[in-house]
Amino acid sequence: MCGRTACTLAPDELKRACSYRNRRGQRRQPRWRDGDADNYRPSYNKNPQSMSPVLLSRRHFDKDAPVDKCVLASMRWGLVPSWFKESDPSKMQYSTSNCRSENILQKKSYKDPMLKGQRCVILADGFYEWQKVEKGKQPFFIYFPQTQPGPSQEERKNSDSESGGEAAGEWTGWRLLTMAGVFDCWTPPGGGEPLYSYSVITVNASPNLQSIHDRMPAILDGEEEVRQWLDFGEVKSLEALKLLQSKNILTFHPVSSFVNNTRNNSPECLQPVDLNSKKEPKSTASSKMMASWLSSSSPSKRKEFHTSESKEEQESKPQNQRKSAGGLQQWLQGTNKKPRTK
């Protein structure tokens, strides 16, 4: 299953992090759907009912757009079917945050969007999962192995994104987790603003994750799988379902039970812990990449996110939530570093 994620990139970073190639092999950078960049809030601890970033075909919003042109949107986690009759989504009697791949064509809530081509990619730094242990549950943070070095200051300085939403260079920062999902659009019966929402599709856990949990999100590995999942014009529903496989490609590390409380939203949620000593564990290749990337720069928008709370809200938090948490906090709070431009 997937019940909690982290997505900490600023809106402009997300655009660069999920640049893509269209059918002609041209690299493009997706634009945000109008107003959705303002609805997205970076977070170390996202839970169902919150707004999260997704990537999808622009054709869903503009019938004249090429089907292989992508757009970023902010959607509610927890699919609300278009046929839902109540006036309040919270009145739904069942959870739709996850959708089992085995049942996707059996349950109307998911079958209708799937057959209509309403496929999306949920973006995240990674997701959390809880392992049952003798004294409760141990949380883990699970993500793509990070092997590329972060962009140097010179690379960031010389980055030259083209106009019109196109991207000239490859993203060299944190590799976002790309999870397969389906979405729907619900309009309140009495009228009002349409609500776009999604469900994360899950599959059986890969061998290296089975000791943590028996389910995992359906991971789309690489640009080509993402392209096929989103291109509902070229790749029909039954063909797209073949992409939903258990893939033994993710890495993970244990984190503190601090993340258990959804109100906790700070770098401490991601900080690796040693299960024996509760101190920082020995670095792995991926955790070194995480530390390097997170301490390499602090875009102004990420700083704005951190300081957007009122002084009263910050002072009301426990002291341990305001303390530094190593490289993650340095990445968040760096005040003398230039915004990433790549």
Coordinates of N, CA and C in Angstrom, one line a residue, residues 108-273:
K108 N -16.0 -0.1 -10.2 CA -16.4 1.0 -11.1 C -15.6 2.3 -10.8
S109 N -15.2 2.5 -9.6 CA -14.5 3.8 -9.3 C -13.2 3.9 -10.1
Y110 N -12.6 2.7 -10.3 CA -11.3 2.8 -11.0 C -11.5 2.3 -12.5
K111 N -12.4 1.5 -12.8 CA -12.6 0.9 -14.1 C -12.9 2.1 -15.1
D112 N -13.9 2.9 -14.7 CA -14.3 4.0 -15.6 C -13.1 4.9 -16.0
P113 N -12.4 5.4 -15.0 CA -11.3 6.3 -15.4 C -10.2 5.6 -16.2
M114 N -10.0 4.3 -15.9 CA -8.9 3.5 -16.6 C -9.3 3.4 -18.0
L115 N -10.5 3.0 -18.3 CA -10.9 2.8 -19.7 C -11.1 4.1 -20.5
K116 N -11.2 5.2 -19.8 CA -11.3 6.5 -20.4 C -9.9 7.0 -20.7
G117 N -8.9 6.3 -20.2 CA -7.5 6.8 -20.4 C -7.1 7.9 -19.4
Q118 N -7.8 8.0 -18.3 CA -7.5 9.0 -17.3 C -6.4 8.5 -16.4
R119 N -5.2 8.4 -17.0 CA -4.0 7.9 -16.3 C -3.1 9.0 -15.9
C120 N -2.4 8.9 -14.8 CA -1.5 10.0 -14.3 C -0.3 9.4 -13.6
V121 N 0.7 10.2 -13.4 CA 1.9 9.8 -12.7 C 2.0 10.6 -11.4
I122 N 2.0 10.0 -10.3 CA 2.1 10.7 -9.0 C 3.6 10.9 -8.7
L123 N 4.0 12.1 -8.4 CA 5.4 12.5 -8.2 C 5.7 12.6 -6.7
A124 N 6.9 12.1 -6.3 CA 7.3 12.2 -4.9 C 8.7 11.9 -4.8
D125 N 9.3 12.5 -3.7 CA 10.7 12.1 -3.4 C 10.8 10.6 -3.1
G126 N 9.7 10.1 -2.4 CA 9.7 8.7 -2.0 C 8.4 8.5 -1.2
F127 N 8.2 7.3 -0.7 CA 7.0 7.1 0.1 C 7.4 6.4 1.4
Y128 N 6.6 6.4 2.4 CA 6.8 5.8 3.7 C 6.0 4.5 3.8
E129 N 6.6 3.5 4.5 CA 5.9 2.3 4.8 C 6.3 1.8 6.2
W130 N 5.3 1.2 6.8 CA 5.6 0.7 8.2 C 5.7 -0.8 8.3
Q131 N 6.7 -1.2 8.9 CA 7.0 -2.7 9.1 C 6.5 -3.1 10.5
K132 N 5.8 -4.1 10.6 CA 5.3 -4.6 11.9 C 6.5 -5.3 12.6
V133 N 6.7 -4.8 13.8 CA 7.8 -5.3 14.6 C 7.2 -5.7 16.0
E134 N 8.1 -6.3 16.8 CA 7.6 -6.8 18.1 C 6.9 -5.7 19.0
K135 N 7.5 -4.5 18.9 CA 6.9 -3.5 19.8 C 6.1 -2.4 19.1
G136 N 5.6 -2.8 17.9 CA 4.8 -1.8 17.2 C 5.1 -1.8 15.7
K137 N 5.3 -0.7 15.1 CA 5.6 -0.5 13.7 C 6.8 0.4 13.5
Q138 N 7.7 0.0 12.6 CA 8.9 0.7 12.3 C 8.7 1.4 10.9
P139 N 8.8 2.7 10.8 CA 8.6 3.4 9.5 C 9.9 3.4 8.7
F140 N 9.8 3.3 7.4 CA 10.9 3.3 6.4 C 10.6 4.3 5.3
F141 N 11.6 5.0 4.8 CA 11.4 5.8 3.6 C 12.0 5.1 2.4
I142 N 11.2 5.0 1.4 CA 11.5 4.2 0.2 C 11.5 5.0 -1.1
Y143 N 12.6 4.9 -1.9 CA 12.8 5.8 -3.0 C 13.7 5.2 -4.0
F144 N 13.9 5.9 -5.2 CA 14.8 5.4 -6.2 C 16.2 5.5 -5.7
P145 N 17.1 4.6 -6.0 CA 18.5 4.8 -5.7 C 19.0 6.1 -6.4
Q146 N 19.8 6.8 -5.7 CA 20.3 8.1 -6.2 C 21.8 7.9 -6.5
T147 N 22.1 7.9 -7.8 CA 23.5 7.7 -8.2 C 24.1 8.9 -9.0
Q148 N 23.3 9.8 -9.5 CA 23.8 10.9 -10.2 C 24.3 12.0 -9.2
P149 N 25.4 12.6 -9.5 CA 25.8 13.8 -8.6 C 24.9 14.9 -8.9
G150 N 24.7 15.7 -7.8 CA 23.9 16.9 -8.0 C 24.5 18.0 -8.9
P151 N 23.8 18.9 -9.4 CA 24.3 19.9 -10.3 C 25.3 20.8 -9.6
S152 N 26.4 21.1 -10.3 CA 27.4 22.0 -9.7 C 26.9 23.4 -9.8
Q153 N 27.5 24.4 -9.0 CA 27.1 25.8 -9.1 C 27.2 26.3 -10.5
E154 N 28.3 25.9 -11.2 CA 28.5 26.4 -12.6 C 27.4 25.9 -13.5
E155 N 27.0 24.6 -13.3 CA 25.9 24.0 -14.1 C 24.6 24.7 -13.9
R156 N 24.3 25.0 -12.6 CA 23.1 25.7 -12.3 C 23.1 27.1 -12.9
K157 N 24.3 27.7 -12.9 CA 24.4 29.1 -13.4 C 24.2 29.2 -14.9
N158 N 24.7 28.1 -15.6 CA 24.7 28.1 -17.0 C 23.5 27.5 -17.6
S159 N 22.6 26.9 -16.8 CA 21.4 26.3 -17.3 C 20.6 27.3 -18.1
D160 N 20.1 26.8 -19.3 CA 19.4 27.8 -20.1 C 18.1 27.2 -20.7
S161 N 17.1 27.1 -19.8 CA 15.8 26.5 -20.2 C 15.3 27.4 -21.4
E162 N 14.7 26.7 -22.4 CA 14.2 27.4 -23.5 C 12.8 28.0 -23.2
S163 N 12.4 28.9 -24.0 CA 11.1 29.5 -23.8 C 10.0 28.5 -24.1
G164 N 8.8 28.9 -23.7 CA 7.6 28.1 -24.1 C 7.5 26.8 -23.3
G165 N 8.2 26.7 -22.2 CA 8.1 25.5 -21.4 C 9.0 24.4 -21.8
E166 N 9.9 24.6 -22.7 CA 10.8 23.5 -23.1 C 12.0 23.5 -22.2
A167 N 12.6 22.3 -22.1 CA 13.8 22.1 -21.3 C 15.0 21.8 -22.1
A168 N 16.1 22.5 -21.9 CA 17.3 22.3 -22.8 C 18.1 21.2 -22.2
G169 N 18.3 21.1 -20.9 CA 19.2 20.1 -20.3 C 18.5 19.1 -19.5
E170 N 19.3 18.1 -19.1 CA 18.8 17.0 -18.3 C 18.8 17.5 -16.8
W171 N 17.8 17.0 -16.1 CA 17.8 17.3 -14.6 C 18.8 16.4 -13.9
T172 N 19.6 17.0 -13.1 CA 20.7 16.2 -12.4 C 20.5 16.2 -10.9
G173 N 19.3 16.6 -10.5 CA 19.1 16.6 -9.0 C 18.4 15.3 -8.6
W174 N 17.6 15.4 -7.5 CA 17.0 14.3 -6.9 C 16.1 13.6 -8.0
R175 N 16.2 12.3 -8.1 CA 15.4 11.5 -9.0 C 14.0 11.2 -8.4
L176 N 13.0 11.8 -8.9 CA 11.7 11.7 -8.3 C 11.1 10.3 -8.5
L177 N 10.4 9.8 -7.5 CA 9.7 8.5 -7.7 C 8.5 8.8 -8.6
T178 N 8.3 7.9 -9.5 CA 7.1 8.0 -10.5 C 6.2 6.9 -10.3
M179 N 5.0 7.1 -9.7 CA 4.1 6.1 -9.4 C 2.9 6.1 -10.3
A180 N 2.4 5.0 -10.8 CA 1.2 5.0 -11.7 C 0.0 5.2 -10.9
G181 N -0.9 6.0 -11.5 CA -2.2 6.3 -10.9 C -3.3 6.5 -11.9
V182 N -4.6 6.5 -11.4 CA -5.7 6.9 -12.2 C -6.4 8.1 -11.5
F183 N -7.0 8.9 -12.3 CA -7.7 10.1 -11.7 C -9.1 10.3 -12.2
D184 N -9.8 11.1 -11.6 CA -11.2 11.4 -12.0 C -11.5 12.9 -11.7
C185 N -12.6 13.4 -12.3 CA -13.0 14.8 -12.0 C -14.4 14.8 -11.5
W186 N -14.6 15.3 -10.3 CA -15.9 15.3 -9.7 C -16.4 16.8 -9.5
T187 N -17.7 17.0 -9.9 CA -18.3 18.3 -9.7 C -19.4 18.2 -8.6
P188 N -19.4 19.1 -7.6 CA -20.4 19.0 -6.6 C -21.8 19.0 -7.2
P189 N -22.7 18.2 -6.7 CA -24.1 18.1 -7.3 C -24.8 19.5 -7.5
G190 N -24.5 20.4 -6.5 CA -25.1 21.7 -6.6 C -24.4 22.7 -7.4
G191 N -23.3 22.2 -8.0 CA -22.5 23.1 -8.8 C -21.3 23.6 -8.0
G192 N -20.3 24.1 -8.6 CA -19.1 24.6 -8.0 C -17.8 24.2 -8.7
E193 N -16.7 24.4 -8.1 CA -15.4 24.1 -8.8 C -15.2 22.6 -8.9
P194 N -14.8 22.1 -10.1 CA -14.5 20.7 -10.3 C -13.3 20.3 -9.4
L195 N -13.4 19.1 -8.9 CA -12.3 18.6 -8.0 C -11.6 17.4 -8.8
Y196 N -10.3 17.5 -9.0 CA -9.6 16.5 -9.6 C -8.9 15.7 -8.5
S197 N -9.0 14.4 -8.6 CA -8.4 13.5 -7.5 C -7.9 12.2 -8.1
Y198 N -7.0 11.6 -7.4 CA -6.3 10.4 -7.9 C -6.2 9.3 -6.9
S199 N -5.9 8.1 -7.4 CA -5.6 6.9 -6.6 C -4.3 6.3 -7.0
V200 N -3.4 5.9 -6.1 CA -2.1 5.3 -6.4 C -2.4 3.8 -6.6
I201 N -2.0 3.3 -7.8 CA -2.1 1.9 -8.1 C -1.0 1.1 -7.4
T202 N -1.4 0.0 -6.7 CA -0.5 -0.8 -6.0 C -0.4 -2.2 -6.6
V203 N 0.8 -2.9 -6.4 CA 1.1 -4.2 -6.8 C 1.7 -5.0 -5.6
N204 N 1.9 -6.3 -5.8 CA 2.6 -7.1 -4.8 C 4.0 -6.5 -4.6
A205 N 4.5 -6.5 -3.4 CA 5.8 -5.9 -3.1 C 6.9 -6.7 -3.7
S206 N 8.0 -6.0 -4.1 CA 9.1 -6.6 -4.7 C 9.9 -7.4 -3.6
P207 N 10.7 -8.4 -4.0 CA 11.4 -9.2 -3.0 C 12.1 -8.4 -1.9
N208 N 12.8 -7.3 -2.3 CA 13.6 -6.5 -1.2 C 12.7 -5.7 -0.3
L209 N 11.4 -5.6 -0.6 CA 10.5 -4.8 0.2 C 9.5 -5.7 1.0
Q210 N 9.5 -7.0 0.7 CA 8.5 -7.9 1.3 C 8.6 -8.0 2.8
S211 N 9.8 -7.8 3.3 CA 9.9 -7.8 4.8 C 9.3 -6.6 5.4
I212 N 9.1 -5.5 4.7 CA 8.5 -4.3 5.2 C 7.0 -4.4 5.1
H213 N 6.5 -4.7 3.9 CA 5.0 -4.7 3.6 C 4.8 -5.6 2.4
D214 N 3.6 -6.1 2.3 CA 3.3 -7.0 1.1 C 2.8 -6.3 -0.1
R215 N 2.6 -5.0 0.0 CA 2.2 -4.2 -1.2 C 3.1 -3.0 -1.4
M216 N 3.1 -2.5 -2.6 CA 3.9 -1.3 -2.9 C 3.3 -0.6 -4.1
P217 N 3.6 0.7 -4.3 CA 3.0 1.4 -5.5 C 3.6 0.8 -6.8
A218 N 2.8 0.9 -7.8 CA 3.3 0.4 -9.2 C 4.2 1.5 -9.7
I219 N 5.5 1.1 -9.8 CA 6.5 2.1 -10.2 C 6.8 2.1 -11.7
L220 N 6.8 3.3 -12.2 CA 7.2 3.5 -13.6 C 8.6 3.8 -13.7
D221 N 9.4 2.9 -14.3 CA 10.9 3.1 -14.2 C 11.4 3.7 -15.5
G222 N 11.7 5.0 -15.5 CA 12.3 5.6 -16.6 C 11.3 6.3 -17.5
E223 N 11.8 7.2 -18.4 CA 11.0 8.1 -19.2 C 10.1 7.3 -20.1
E224 N 10.6 6.2 -20.7 CA 9.8 5.5 -21.6 C 8.5 4.9 -21.0
E225 N 8.6 4.4 -19.8 CA 7.5 3.8 -19.1 C 6.5 4.9 -18.7
V226 N 7.0 6.1 -18.3 CA 6.2 7.2 -18.0 C 5.4 7.6 -19.2
R227 N 6.1 7.7 -20.4 CA 5.5 8.2 -21.6 C 4.4 7.2 -22.0
Q228 N 4.6 5.9 -21.9 CA 3.6 5.0 -22.3 C 2.4 5.0 -21.4
W229 N 2.6 5.2 -20.1 CA 1.5 5.3 -19.2 C 0.6 6.5 -19.5
L230 N 1.2 7.6 -19.8 CA 0.5 8.9 -20.0 C -0.1 9.0 -21.4
D231 N 0.5 8.4 -22.4 CA 0.1 8.5 -23.8 C -1.1 7.6 -24.1
F232 N -2.3 8.0 -23.6 CA -3.5 7.1 -23.8 C -4.0 7.1 -25.2
G233 N -3.4 7.9 -26.1 CA -3.8 7.9 -27.5 C -3.1 6.7 -28.2
E234 N -1.9 6.5 -27.9 CA -1.1 5.5 -28.6 C -1.1 4.2 -27.8
V235 N -1.1 4.3 -26.5 CA -1.1 3.0 -25.6 C -2.5 2.9 -25.0
K236 N -3.2 1.9 -25.4 CA -4.6 1.7 -24.9 C -4.5 1.0 -23.5
S237 N -5.7 1.0 -22.9 CA -5.7 0.7 -21.5 C -5.2 -0.7 -21.2
L238 N -5.6 -1.7 -21.9 CA -5.1 -3.1 -21.7 C -3.6 -3.2 -21.9
E239 N -3.1 -2.5 -22.8 CA -1.6 -2.5 -23.0 C -0.9 -1.8 -21.9
A240 N -1.5 -0.7 -21.4 CA -0.9 0.1 -20.3 C -0.8 -0.7 -19.0
L241 N -1.8 -1.6 -18.8 CA -1.9 -2.4 -17.6 C -0.6 -3.3 -17.5
K242 N 0.0 -3.7 -18.6 CA 1.2 -4.5 -18.6 C 2.4 -3.8 -17.9
L243 N 2.3 -2.5 -17.8 CA 3.4 -1.8 -17.1 C 3.3 -1.9 -15.6
L244 N 2.2 -2.4 -15.1 CA 2.0 -2.4 -13.6 C 2.6 -3.7 -13.1
Q245 N 3.9 -3.7 -12.9 CA 4.6 -4.9 -12.4 C 5.4 -4.6 -11.1
S246 N 5.6 -5.6 -10.4 CA 6.4 -5.5 -9.2 C 7.9 -5.4 -9.6
K247 N 8.6 -4.3 -9.2 CA 9.9 -4.1 -9.7 C 10.9 -4.0 -8.5
N248 N 11.9 -4.8 -8.6 CA 12.9 -4.8 -7.5 C 14.0 -3.7 -7.7
I249 N 13.6 -2.5 -7.7 CA 14.5 -1.4 -8.1 C 14.6 -0.3 -7.0
L250 N 13.9 -0.4 -5.9 CA 13.9 0.7 -5.0 C 14.9 0.4 -3.8
T251 N 15.3 1.5 -3.2 CA 16.1 1.4 -2.0 C 15.3 2.0 -0.8
F252 N 15.8 1.9 0.4 CA 15.1 2.4 1.6 C 16.0 2.6 2.8
H253 N 15.6 3.3 3.8 CA 16.3 3.4 5.0 C 15.2 3.6 6.1
P254 N 15.5 3.2 7.4 CA 14.6 3.4 8.5 C 14.6 4.9 8.9
V255 N 13.4 5.3 9.3 CA 13.3 6.7 9.8 C 12.7 6.7 11.2
S256 N 12.7 7.8 11.8 CA 12.1 8.0 13.2 C 10.6 7.9 13.2
S257 N 10.0 7.4 14.3 CA 8.6 7.4 14.4 C 8.0 8.8 14.5
F258 N 8.8 9.8 14.4 CA 8.4 11.2 14.3 C 7.4 11.4 13.1
V259 N 7.7 10.6 12.0 CA 6.8 10.7 10.8 C 5.4 10.2 11.1
N260 N 5.2 9.4 12.1 CA 3.9 8.8 12.4 C 2.8 9.8 12.5
N261 N 3.1 11.0 13.1 CA 2.1 12.0 13.3 C 2.1 12.9 12.0
T262 N 1.0 12.9 11.3 CA 0.8 13.7 10.1 C 1.0 15.2 10.2
R263 N 1.0 15.7 11.5 CA 1.2 17.1 11.7 C 2.7 17.4 11.7
N264 N 3.5 16.4 11.8 CA 4.9 16.7 11.8 C 5.4 16.8 10.3
N265 N 6.0 18.0 10.0 CA 6.4 18.2 8.6 C 7.7 19.0 8.6
S266 N 8.8 18.2 8.8 CA 10.1 18.8 8.8 C 11.1 17.8 8.3
P267 N 12.4 18.2 8.1 CA 13.4 17.2 7.6 C 13.6 16.0 8.5
E268 N 13.2 16.1 9.7 CA 13.4 15.0 10.6 C 12.6 13.7 10.1
C269 N 11.5 14.0 9.4 CA 10.7 12.9 8.9 C 11.6 11.9 8.0
L270 N 12.5 12.5 7.2 CA 13.3 11.8 6.3 C 14.7 11.3 6.8
Q271 N 15.1 11.8 8.0 CA 16.4 11.6 8.5 C 16.6 10.1 8.8
P272 N 17.7 9.5 8.2 CA 17.9 8.0 8.5 C 18.3 7.8 10.0
V273 N 17.8 6.7 10.6 CA 18.2 6.4 11.9 C 18.8 5.0 12.0

